[in-house]
Every structure is written in C-alpha cells, then in structure tokens.
Amino acid sequence: MAETAESHRVSVLAGAGAGGLGALLIGALFDLPAHAGLTAQVASRLTESGVAHPVTAVLLNFRGYDTLLEIAVLLLGVAGVQALAGPQAPTLAPLPRDELLDALARILVPALAVLALYLLWHGAYGPGGAFQAGAVLGAAGVLLRLADPRDWREDQGPGPAVRAALAAGLLVFAAVAALAPAAGSPLLTYPAGHAKEFILLIEATLTLSIAATLVMLFLGPSRVRGEAPP
Amino acid sequence: MSLAVFYGGAGAVVFCIALHGLIARPSLLRKLMALNIMSSGVFLVFIGLARRTVPSDPVPHAMVLTGIVVAVSAMAYALMLLRRLHAQGGLNEEGGFARDSGESRG
C-alpha cells in the first residue's frame, strides 16, 4: 500500500491526527449539554403544517426554504454535469443484449413506479415524501435505460420533455414560494388551511424532477446535439 | 453511555477513518470516496444526536435528508470532473494529479 517512505510517513501522521481528532470528538460527545431538542416545538405546530409526519412537516413547511435551495443545488449539479459534455465517449458502453435484464426490467419498473407513488403519498403520514419517491423512480429510470435496446453511441442528449421535467420541480416550488410575498406575508407561507394541497403539489413535481435529475446524473454528460460522434 | 452518544461516537469514528483515507491515499478516486464516507459519518452523528429525545428530534432528520441529496449532487459532479480529467491525461499511474499532463485545457 504505502510504497515510498514519504507516503508511509504521511499515512502515519494522518493516522495520528485522525485518531486525535476522533478522541476529541468522542470526548465532546460525552460532554454535550443536555438539550430537549426541537421535538416539542414541532409537535405543537404539527396540526397547522398540513401533514401528520413531523419530518415531512419540517422539510416542506417549517424549513421549506432549505428544501427549495436543495432543489436548486440538484439542478445546478445536473447543469454542471451536462456542461462537461463534449466530443468524448458516453459514460456507459452499450450492454450486450441480455434476456435476464429485459425480464427484470419488465417486472421491476412497474413495481418501482407504483412504489414511488405510494411513498409520495405516504410521506404525509410516515417516512416517505418527495425525495424517497424520487429516488425510487430514478432507480426505475436507470433500470429502464440500462435495458434500452437502442445504441447509446447515437444518444443525442436530453430532449425538451426531459429538460422540462428537470426544471419543473424548482419552478413550481419557487412559484408557490413567491405567492406569499405577493400577498404581503413572509416568503413560503402557505395559504391558511390549504397547506396540505400545496405541499402535495410541490412534492409531486419534486418527485418527477428528482427522478429525472438522478437519471441524468447517472448517465453523465451526453453529446451536445449536432456534434459529430468521435 | 446512551444510545445517542454511542451512535454519535460511531459517526465520529467513521469520519476520522475517512479523513485518514482522504489524506493518505494518492488516488483521486479514493479521495472522493473518502469524502463521501466522511459525509456519511457526519450524517450518523446528526442522527445519533437526534436520539437524545424520545421521540426523535425531527429537525436533524430533515437536515440529514437535505445533506444526503446535496452530497449526491456534489459526488456526481466531482466524478464527472474526474472522468474529464482522466480523458485529458491529467492523472498519473497511481490515479493522482499528473504534474506534467499533456494538455492543460481542452
């Protein structure tokens, strides 16, 4: 592993440093001041948040601003990956035709789609919501792409429908967030009594957007439309 | 030792192991993996500390969910950068930065 004397010395020093940091951190954990956390504050306002699960309420209502910026980060990630597109080989070489993969995709993709819809709806009552459903739907999209019989060397990149799906989550969330300042309340205040409907709308578009983002991140930069293949 | 401190300590241990890997491993891909594992350690510390109250504190859970998504985006972009660097000959045999790479921009 450590080939030269210098890299061995670096490794030992790094080990000593990391060990010291670990001891400091564990010592700090034992000395944490007792704090009741924010469970009580969240529980007291849960009924007016529009959902019945505290984590979803924090994600999409109490700390909705963080989620809005998080979706922007996802979109930035996809834009960055697509910006690295160029006249180079696509990320994945075409797979040979495989009957097992075909059969697996045929069974799994519908099941994953249904599971994603269930997770999206269940987020209001228990663990679930937009991100979990988006991840499952993204997995279905990746599986579908792997079993695609077309040659990926001819792939021209994301079409207008995919681009619309990538941007839809952020656009809808930002539009809902901007509704409140137009009426005078602080940013991202849901209209009173209608929080559940708006949260569901936001989560549905977020699921689509996150699934498209994950598939595009997995596929990597595609060839820019119109460029000749290498 | 409560459950919160135990899992928080486990997260700190994971963080420090990955920190050593980040410093000591010459390959850029290994460094990226070490960064990913460091973020997993941080998430574990958050979740462990959320268990100090029963029922669990939901705010650290939401923060970790956000953190996972941001870490995925950053990892994907970093991996694509690494791949682009490799395609332009910027990596040496061990996988680290090549001092005398063929092209500096392309």
Short mmCIF file of C-alpha atoms in Angstrom, two decimals:
data_model
loop_
_atom_site.label_atom_id
_atom_site.label_comp_id
_atom_site.label_asym_id
_atom_site.label_seq_id
_atom_site.Cartn_x
_atom_site.Cartn_y
_atom_site.Cartn_z
CA MET A 1 0.00 0.00 0.00
CA ALA A 2 2.47 2.67 1.15
CA GLU A 3 5.21 2.43 -1.41
CA THR A 4 7.63 5.19 -0.54
CA ALA A 5 8.98 6.16 2.83
CA GLU A 6 7.46 9.62 2.48
CA SER A 7 3.97 8.37 1.74
CA HIS A 8 4.28 5.95 4.67
CA ARG A 9 5.22 8.83 6.94
CA VAL A 10 2.27 10.88 5.66
CA SER A 11 0.00 7.93 6.33
CA VAL A 12 1.23 7.50 9.90
CA LEU A 13 0.97 11.23 10.62
CA ALA A 14 -2.53 11.36 9.14
CA GLY A 15 -3.47 8.36 11.25
CA ALA A 16 -2.21 10.04 14.39
CA GLY A 17 -4.04 13.26 13.52
CA ALA A 18 -7.27 11.47 12.70
CA GLY A 19 -7.01 9.42 15.89
CA GLY A 20 -6.52 12.56 17.95
CA LEU A 21 -9.47 14.25 16.27
CA GLY A 22 -11.60 11.18 16.91
CA ALA A 23 -10.71 11.17 20.58
CA LEU A 24 -11.57 14.88 20.81
CA LEU A 25 -14.92 14.38 19.08
CA ILE A 26 -15.92 11.42 21.26
CA GLY A 27 -14.90 13.35 24.35
CA ALA A 28 -17.02 16.27 23.18
CA LEU A 29 -19.98 13.93 22.68
CA PHE A 30 -19.82 12.86 26.31
CA ASP A 31 -19.73 16.48 27.43
CA LEU A 32 -22.70 17.74 25.42
CA PRO A 33 -25.02 19.98 27.43
CA ALA A 34 -28.44 18.45 27.90
CA HIS A 35 -30.92 19.88 25.43
CA ALA A 36 -34.51 18.89 24.85
CA GLY A 37 -34.24 19.32 21.10
CA LEU A 38 -36.98 20.77 18.92
CA THR A 39 -39.43 17.86 19.17
CA ALA A 40 -41.87 19.77 21.37
CA GLN A 41 -41.92 22.88 19.18
CA VAL A 42 -42.56 20.82 16.05
CA ALA A 43 -45.25 18.71 17.74
CA SER A 44 -47.11 21.78 18.98
CA ARG A 45 -47.47 23.24 15.45
CA LEU A 46 -47.90 19.94 13.59
CA THR A 47 -51.66 20.23 13.03
CA GLU A 48 -51.37 23.51 11.15
CA SER A 49 -48.50 22.29 8.99
CA GLY A 50 -50.72 20.28 6.66
CA VAL A 51 -49.09 16.87 7.17
CA ALA A 52 -49.13 14.36 10.01
CA HIS A 53 -45.44 13.36 9.99
CA PRO A 54 -43.02 15.67 11.84
CA VAL A 55 -40.05 15.12 9.50
CA THR A 56 -42.12 15.92 6.40
CA ALA A 57 -43.57 18.96 8.15
CA VAL A 58 -40.07 20.22 8.94
CA LEU A 59 -38.84 19.50 5.40
CA LEU A 60 -41.68 21.07 3.47
CA ASN A 61 -43.24 23.60 5.80
CA PHE A 62 -41.14 24.77 8.73
CA ARG A 63 -37.83 24.57 6.86
CA GLY A 64 -39.22 24.72 3.34
CA TYR A 65 -36.61 27.30 2.40
CA ASP A 66 -33.82 24.74 2.86
CA THR A 67 -35.67 22.31 0.59
CA LEU A 68 -36.12 24.99 -2.05
CA LEU A 69 -32.39 25.68 -2.09
CA GLU A 70 -31.67 21.96 -2.08
CA ILE A 71 -33.65 21.51 -5.30
CA ALA A 72 -31.67 24.38 -6.79
CA VAL A 73 -28.47 22.55 -5.83
CA LEU A 74 -29.72 19.40 -7.58
CA LEU A 75 -30.45 21.39 -10.71
CA LEU A 76 -27.02 23.01 -10.52
CA GLY A 77 -25.45 19.55 -10.25
CA VAL A 78 -27.18 18.38 -13.42
CA ALA A 79 -26.25 21.59 -15.21
CA GLY A 80 -22.63 21.14 -14.15
CA VAL A 81 -22.53 17.54 -15.34
CA GLN A 82 -24.12 18.48 -18.66
CA ALA A 83 -21.63 21.34 -19.01
CA LEU A 84 -18.89 18.73 -19.12
CA ALA A 85 -20.39 17.33 -22.31
CA GLY A 86 -18.04 17.18 -25.21
CA PRO A 87 -16.87 15.03 -28.07
CA GLN A 88 -15.96 12.11 -25.84
CA ALA A 89 -17.27 8.61 -25.39
CA PRO A 90 -20.55 8.31 -23.47
CA THR A 91 -20.31 7.26 -19.86
CA LEU A 92 -21.73 3.79 -20.31
CA ALA A 93 -20.74 1.43 -23.09
CA PRO A 94 -23.72 -0.27 -24.73
CA LEU A 95 -24.57 -3.51 -22.93
CA PRO A 96 -24.91 -6.75 -24.88
CA ARG A 97 -28.50 -7.93 -25.26
CA ASP A 98 -29.47 -9.78 -22.11
CA GLU A 99 -32.79 -11.60 -21.66
CA LEU A 100 -32.43 -11.62 -17.90
CA LEU A 101 -32.07 -7.83 -17.82
CA ASP A 102 -35.09 -7.47 -20.10
CA ALA A 103 -37.23 -9.72 -17.90
CA LEU A 104 -36.03 -7.98 -14.74
CA ALA A 105 -36.79 -4.55 -16.15
CA ARG A 106 -40.22 -5.66 -17.31
CA ILE A 107 -41.10 -6.82 -13.79
CA LEU A 108 -39.31 -4.22 -11.70
CA VAL A 109 -40.04 -0.95 -13.49
CA PRO A 110 -43.84 -1.02 -13.00
CA ALA A 111 -43.39 -2.21 -9.41
CA LEU A 112 -40.94 0.62 -8.71
CA ALA A 113 -43.29 3.17 -10.27
CA VAL A 114 -46.15 2.05 -8.03
CA LEU A 115 -43.83 2.03 -5.01
CA ALA A 116 -42.76 5.58 -5.82
CA LEU A 117 -46.37 6.77 -5.95
CA TYR A 118 -47.07 5.04 -2.63
CA LEU A 119 -44.02 6.59 -0.97
CA LEU A 120 -45.03 10.03 -2.27
CA TRP A 121 -48.49 9.73 -0.74
CA HIS A 122 -47.31 8.09 2.47
CA GLY A 123 -44.94 10.96 3.21
CA ALA A 124 -47.80 12.81 4.85
CA TYR A 125 -48.27 10.10 7.48
CA GLY A 126 -44.91 8.40 7.90
CA PRO A 127 -41.43 8.17 6.40
CA GLY A 128 -41.67 8.97 2.72
CA GLY A 129 -42.28 12.01 0.61
CA ALA A 130 -40.77 13.60 -2.44
CA PHE A 131 -37.12 12.61 -2.07
CA GLN A 132 -37.69 8.97 -1.27
CA ALA A 133 -40.23 8.62 -4.10
CA GLY A 134 -37.91 10.49 -6.47
CA ALA A 135 -35.03 8.16 -5.62
CA VAL A 136 -37.12 5.04 -6.29
CA LEU A 137 -38.46 6.49 -9.54
CA GLY A 138 -34.90 7.43 -10.51
CA ALA A 139 -33.83 3.83 -9.94
CA ALA A 140 -36.64 2.70 -12.23
CA GLY A 141 -35.44 5.18 -14.84
CA VAL A 142 -31.86 3.92 -14.62
CA LEU A 143 -33.00 0.31 -14.97
CA LEU A 144 -35.11 1.27 -17.97
CA ARG A 145 -32.11 2.99 -19.54
CA LEU A 146 -29.82 0.01 -18.93
CA ALA A 147 -32.29 -2.29 -20.68
CA ASP A 148 -32.74 0.13 -23.59
CA PRO A 149 -32.15 -1.70 -26.86
CA ARG A 150 -31.02 1.43 -28.75
CA ASP A 151 -27.32 2.09 -29.23
CA TRP A 152 -26.15 4.72 -26.79
CA ARG A 153 -23.49 5.98 -29.14
CA GLU A 154 -26.30 7.63 -31.05
CA ASP A 155 -27.73 9.28 -27.94
CA GLN A 156 -28.33 12.95 -28.58
CA GLY A 157 -28.84 14.09 -25.04
CA PRO A 158 -31.89 15.21 -23.06
CA GLY A 159 -34.82 16.30 -25.19
CA PRO A 160 -37.25 19.12 -24.32
CA ALA A 161 -39.52 16.85 -22.23
CA VAL A 162 -36.64 15.77 -20.02
CA ARG A 163 -35.41 19.32 -19.65
CA ALA A 164 -38.90 20.43 -18.65
CA ALA A 165 -39.02 17.65 -16.06
CA LEU A 166 -35.62 18.70 -14.68
CA ALA A 167 -36.72 22.28 -14.17
CA ALA A 168 -40.35 21.71 -13.17
CA GLY A 169 -39.68 20.96 -9.51
CA LEU A 170 -37.73 24.13 -8.83
CA LEU A 171 -40.09 26.29 -10.91
CA VAL A 172 -43.24 25.09 -9.15
CA PHE A 173 -41.65 25.33 -5.71
CA ALA A 174 -40.35 28.84 -6.41
CA ALA A 175 -43.74 29.90 -7.79
CA VAL A 176 -45.52 28.68 -4.64
CA ALA A 177 -42.87 30.34 -2.51
CA ALA A 178 -43.40 33.64 -4.31
CA LEU A 179 -47.18 33.54 -3.80
CA ALA A 180 -46.91 34.70 -0.19
CA PRO A 181 -44.80 37.86 -0.64
CA ALA A 182 -47.26 38.93 -3.33
CA ALA A 183 -49.94 38.88 -0.63
CA GLY A 184 -47.76 40.51 1.98
CA SER A 185 -46.74 37.56 4.20
CA PRO A 186 -43.18 36.26 4.60
CA LEU A 187 -41.68 34.02 1.91
CA LEU A 188 -43.01 30.47 1.63
CA THR A 189 -46.08 30.97 3.83
CA TYR A 190 -48.73 28.58 2.56
CA PRO A 191 -52.27 29.99 2.31
CA ALA A 192 -54.06 29.27 5.60
CA GLY A 193 -55.86 25.93 5.67
CA HIS A 194 -54.58 24.88 2.24
CA ALA A 195 -51.09 23.82 3.25
CA LYS A 196 -51.74 20.13 2.51
CA GLU A 197 -52.78 20.73 -1.10
CA PHE A 198 -49.81 22.94 -1.85
CA ILE A 199 -47.42 20.52 -0.17
CA LEU A 200 -48.79 17.68 -2.28
CA LEU A 201 -48.45 19.73 -5.47
CA ILE A 202 -44.88 20.66 -4.62
CA GLU A 203 -43.99 17.08 -3.68
CA ALA A 204 -45.45 15.63 -6.88
CA THR A 205 -43.44 17.92 -9.15
CA LEU A 206 -40.39 17.44 -6.93
CA THR A 207 -40.63 13.66 -7.36
CA LEU A 208 -40.64 13.98 -11.14
CA SER A 209 -37.78 16.45 -11.05
CA ILE A 210 -35.64 14.41 -8.67
CA ALA A 211 -36.14 11.23 -10.71
CA ALA A 212 -35.12 13.00 -13.93
CA THR A 213 -32.13 14.56 -12.16
CA LEU A 214 -30.92 11.24 -10.77
CA VAL A 215 -31.19 9.52 -14.16
CA MET A 216 -29.33 12.38 -15.87
CA LEU A 217 -26.64 12.35 -13.17
CA PHE A 218 -26.23 8.60 -13.62
CA LEU A 219 -25.99 8.81 -17.39
CA GLY A 220 -23.39 11.56 -17.27
CA PRO A 221 -22.76 14.22 -19.86
CA SER A 222 -24.34 13.37 -23.20
CA ARG A 223 -23.15 14.51 -26.53
CA VAL A 224 -24.25 18.02 -27.42
CA ARG A 225 -26.93 17.88 -30.11
CA GLY A 226 -25.45 18.34 -33.54
CA GLU A 227 -21.87 17.42 -32.75
CA ALA A 228 -20.33 14.59 -34.74
CA PRO A 229 -19.53 11.44 -32.74
CA PRO A 230 -15.78 10.73 -32.32
CA MET B 1 -23.39 5.66 27.66
CA SER B 2 -26.69 6.42 25.97
CA LEU B 3 -27.69 5.29 22.53
CA ALA B 4 -27.24 8.81 21.17
CA VAL B 5 -23.63 9.01 22.34
CA PHE B 6 -22.89 5.52 21.04
CA TYR B 7 -24.10 6.22 17.52
CA GLY B 8 -22.64 9.71 17.56
CA GLY B 9 -19.30 8.22 18.55
CA ALA B 10 -19.59 5.66 15.75
CA GLY B 11 -20.19 8.51 13.31
CA ALA B 12 -17.13 10.33 14.63
CA VAL B 13 -15.02 7.17 14.19
CA VAL B 14 -16.25 6.74 10.58
CA PHE B 15 -15.44 10.41 9.93
CA CYS B 16 -11.90 10.06 11.24
CA ILE B 17 -11.17 6.85 9.35
CA ALA B 18 -12.32 8.50 6.13
CA LEU B 19 -10.28 11.63 6.97
CA HIS B 20 -7.19 9.46 7.16
CA GLY B 21 -8.11 7.94 3.81
CA LEU B 22 -8.56 11.41 2.29
CA ILE B 23 -5.08 12.48 3.36
CA ALA B 24 -3.12 9.28 2.88
CA ARG B 25 -4.45 7.78 -0.36
CA PRO B 26 -2.83 9.17 -3.52
CA SER B 27 -5.60 8.16 -5.92
CA LEU B 28 -8.15 10.93 -6.62
CA LEU B 29 -10.98 8.43 -6.83
CA ARG B 30 -10.09 7.10 -3.36
CA LYS B 31 -10.08 10.67 -2.05
CA LEU B 32 -13.56 11.21 -3.48
CA MET B 33 -14.79 8.02 -1.85
CA ALA B 34 -13.23 9.15 1.43
CA LEU B 35 -15.13 12.45 1.19
CA ASN B 36 -18.34 10.51 0.63
CA ILE B 37 -17.71 8.34 3.68
CA MET B 38 -16.87 11.43 5.74
CA SER B 39 -20.29 12.83 4.88
CA SER B 40 -21.85 9.52 5.94
CA GLY B 41 -20.06 9.84 9.26
CA VAL B 42 -21.41 13.36 9.74
CA PHE B 43 -24.94 12.14 8.98
CA LEU B 44 -24.56 9.38 11.54
CA VAL B 45 -23.50 11.92 14.17
CA PHE B 46 -26.60 14.01 13.40
CA ILE B 47 -28.95 11.06 13.61
CA GLY B 48 -27.31 9.78 16.76
CA LEU B 49 -27.69 13.14 18.45
CA ALA B 50 -31.33 13.34 17.34
CA ARG B 51 -31.98 10.33 19.54
CA ARG B 52 -31.29 12.26 22.72
CA THR B 53 -35.03 12.83 23.00
CA VAL B 54 -37.80 10.27 22.63
CA PRO B 55 -39.49 10.55 20.12
CA SER B 56 -36.57 11.52 17.87
CA ASP B 57 -35.93 15.15 17.13
CA PRO B 58 -37.25 15.64 13.57
CA VAL B 59 -35.10 18.66 12.66
CA PRO B 60 -31.75 16.79 12.42
CA HIS B 61 -33.53 14.11 10.38
CA ALA B 62 -34.68 16.73 7.87
CA MET B 63 -31.20 18.26 7.79
CA VAL B 64 -29.65 14.87 7.04
CA LEU B 65 -32.15 14.23 4.23
CA THR B 66 -31.15 17.55 2.67
CA GLY B 67 -27.49 16.72 3.24
CA ILE B 68 -27.75 13.35 1.51
CA VAL B 69 -29.25 14.95 -1.59
CA VAL B 70 -26.60 17.67 -1.72
CA ALA B 71 -23.84 15.08 -1.21
CA VAL B 72 -25.20 13.02 -4.12
CA SER B 73 -25.16 16.05 -6.42
CA ALA B 74 -21.66 17.04 -5.39
CA MET B 75 -20.34 13.48 -5.78
CA ALA B 76 -21.85 13.15 -9.25
CA TYR B 77 -20.27 16.41 -10.38
CA ALA B 78 -16.91 15.52 -8.84
CA LEU B 79 -16.93 12.11 -10.54
CA MET B 80 -17.65 13.72 -13.90
CA LEU B 81 -14.80 16.18 -13.35
CA LEU B 82 -12.51 13.26 -12.50
CA ARG B 83 -13.61 11.45 -15.63
CA ARG B 84 -12.96 14.52 -17.76
CA LEU B 85 -9.53 14.92 -16.15
CA HIS B 86 -8.74 11.29 -16.91
CA ALA B 87 -9.87 11.68 -20.53
CA GLN B 88 -7.44 14.58 -20.94
CA GLY B 89 -4.49 12.73 -19.47
CA GLY B 90 -4.31 14.58 -16.17
CA LEU B 91 -3.91 11.50 -13.96
CA ASN B 92 -0.71 9.59 -13.25
CA GLU B 93 -0.45 5.79 -12.82
CA GLU B 94 -1.49 5.90 -9.19
CA GLY B 95 -4.57 7.93 -10.03
CA GLY B 96 -3.43 11.23 -8.54
CA PHE B 97 -2.76 14.52 -10.29
CA ALA B 98 -0.14 14.25 -13.01
CA ARG B 99 2.36 17.08 -12.75
CA ASP B 100 3.26 17.03 -16.45
CA SER B 101 -0.04 16.30 -18.11
CA GLY B 102 -0.32 16.54 -21.90
CA GLU B 103 -2.95 19.29 -22.13
CA SER B 104 -3.95 21.90 -19.60
CA ARG B 105 -7.20 22.92 -21.26
CA GLY B 106 -9.39 21.48 -23.91
#
